[in-house]
Short mmCIF file of C-alpha atoms in Angstrom, two decimals:
data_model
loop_
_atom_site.label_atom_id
_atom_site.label_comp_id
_atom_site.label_asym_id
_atom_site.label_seq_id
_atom_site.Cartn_x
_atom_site.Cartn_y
_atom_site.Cartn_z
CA UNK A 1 0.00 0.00 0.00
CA UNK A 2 1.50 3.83 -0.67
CA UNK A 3 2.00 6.02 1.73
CA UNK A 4 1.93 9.72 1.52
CA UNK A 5 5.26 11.15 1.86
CA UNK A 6 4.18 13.92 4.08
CA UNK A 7 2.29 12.28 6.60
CA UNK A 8 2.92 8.76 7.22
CA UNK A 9 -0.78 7.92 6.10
CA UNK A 10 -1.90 5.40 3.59
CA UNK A 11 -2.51 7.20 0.10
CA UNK A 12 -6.35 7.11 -0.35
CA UNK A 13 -5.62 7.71 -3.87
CA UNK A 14 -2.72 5.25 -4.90
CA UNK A 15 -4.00 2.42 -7.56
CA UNK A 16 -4.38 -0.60 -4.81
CA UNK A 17 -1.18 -3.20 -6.05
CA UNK A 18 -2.42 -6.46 -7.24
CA UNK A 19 -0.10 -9.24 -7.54
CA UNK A 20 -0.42 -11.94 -10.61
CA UNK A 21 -2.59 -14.81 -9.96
CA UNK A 22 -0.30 -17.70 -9.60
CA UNK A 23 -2.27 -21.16 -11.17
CA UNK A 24 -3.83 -23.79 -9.58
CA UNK A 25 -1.70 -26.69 -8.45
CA UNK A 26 -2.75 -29.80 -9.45
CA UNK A 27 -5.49 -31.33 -7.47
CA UNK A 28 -4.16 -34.59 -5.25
CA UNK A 29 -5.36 -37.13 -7.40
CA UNK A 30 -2.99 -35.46 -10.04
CA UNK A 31 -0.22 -35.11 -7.72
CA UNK A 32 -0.77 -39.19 -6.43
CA UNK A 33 -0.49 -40.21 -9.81
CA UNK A 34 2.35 -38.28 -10.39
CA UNK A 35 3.93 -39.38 -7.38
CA UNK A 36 3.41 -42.98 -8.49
CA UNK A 37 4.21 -42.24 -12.06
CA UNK A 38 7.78 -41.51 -10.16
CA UNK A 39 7.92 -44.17 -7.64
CA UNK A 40 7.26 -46.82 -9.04
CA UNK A 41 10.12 -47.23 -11.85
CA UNK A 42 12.54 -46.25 -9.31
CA UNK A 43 11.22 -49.39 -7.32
CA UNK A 44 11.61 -51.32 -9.93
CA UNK A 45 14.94 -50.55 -11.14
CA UNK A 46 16.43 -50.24 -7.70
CA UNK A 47 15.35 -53.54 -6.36
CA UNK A 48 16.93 -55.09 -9.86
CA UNK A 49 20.19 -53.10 -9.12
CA UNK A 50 20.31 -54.21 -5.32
CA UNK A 51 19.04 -57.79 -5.81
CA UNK A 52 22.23 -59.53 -6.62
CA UNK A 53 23.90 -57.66 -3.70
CA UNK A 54 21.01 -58.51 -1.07
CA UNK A 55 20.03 -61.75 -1.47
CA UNK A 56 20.66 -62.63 1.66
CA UNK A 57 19.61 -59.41 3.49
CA UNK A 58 16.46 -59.26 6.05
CA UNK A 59 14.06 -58.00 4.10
CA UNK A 60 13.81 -54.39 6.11
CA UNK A 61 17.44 -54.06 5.34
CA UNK A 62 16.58 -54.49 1.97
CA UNK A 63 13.72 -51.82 1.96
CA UNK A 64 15.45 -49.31 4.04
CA UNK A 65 18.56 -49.63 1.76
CA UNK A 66 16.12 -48.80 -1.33
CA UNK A 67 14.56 -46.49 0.21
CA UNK A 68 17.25 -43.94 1.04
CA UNK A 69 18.00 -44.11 -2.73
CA UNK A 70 14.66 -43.75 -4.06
CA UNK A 71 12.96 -41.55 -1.91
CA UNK A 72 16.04 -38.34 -2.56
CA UNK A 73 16.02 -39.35 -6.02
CA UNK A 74 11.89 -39.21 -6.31
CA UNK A 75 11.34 -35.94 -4.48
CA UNK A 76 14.44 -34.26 -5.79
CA UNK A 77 14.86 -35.13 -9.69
CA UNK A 78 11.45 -37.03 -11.02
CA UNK A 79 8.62 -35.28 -9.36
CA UNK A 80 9.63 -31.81 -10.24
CA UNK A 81 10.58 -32.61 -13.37
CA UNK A 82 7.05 -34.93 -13.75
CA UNK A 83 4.82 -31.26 -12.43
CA UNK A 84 6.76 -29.44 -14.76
CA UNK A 85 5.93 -31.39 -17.79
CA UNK A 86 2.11 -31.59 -16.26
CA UNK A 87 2.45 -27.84 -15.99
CA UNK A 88 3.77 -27.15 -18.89
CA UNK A 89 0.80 -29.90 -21.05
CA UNK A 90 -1.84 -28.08 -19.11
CA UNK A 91 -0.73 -24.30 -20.03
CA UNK A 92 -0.34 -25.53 -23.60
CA UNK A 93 -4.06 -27.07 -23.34
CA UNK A 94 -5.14 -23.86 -21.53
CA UNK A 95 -4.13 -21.61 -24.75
#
């Protein structure tokens, strides 16, 4: 909001600022499937990659092991690359 330089006061007659509306996010059953659209290769691949190496492994090793590699890689590199490419089809379809 302005303020008049003399006074302090707010400027009744300064144009009120309004800020861009930023778009939607995607509604959660978007986001879940993106989520699982990321998830669930990186489950795949992983446990192929580790399975040689943890055969004999309790199987909560063998989760928690894949776990701290797919969960960084999921929220860090796929997903936001995965909303940006929704973003980015749904702008397109918006035009």
């Amino acid at each position: 909001m302005a303020t008049s330089a003399t006074t302090g006061l707010p400027d009744a007659t300064a144009a009120p600022v309004v800020a861009p509306s930023a778009p939607n996010p995607p509604s959660v059953h978007v986001r879940a499937v993106i989520t699982w659209l990321a998830i669930f290769p990186l489950v795949a691949i992983g446990m192929l990659l580790i399975g040689p190496v943890s055969v004999d492994w309790h199987p909560v090793a063998r989760a928690f092991v894949l776990t701290l590699i797919v969960v960084p890689l999921a929220v860090y590199l796929v997903v936001p690359q995965l909303m940006r490419a929704y973003g980015a089809i749904r702008a397109r379809k918006s035009r």
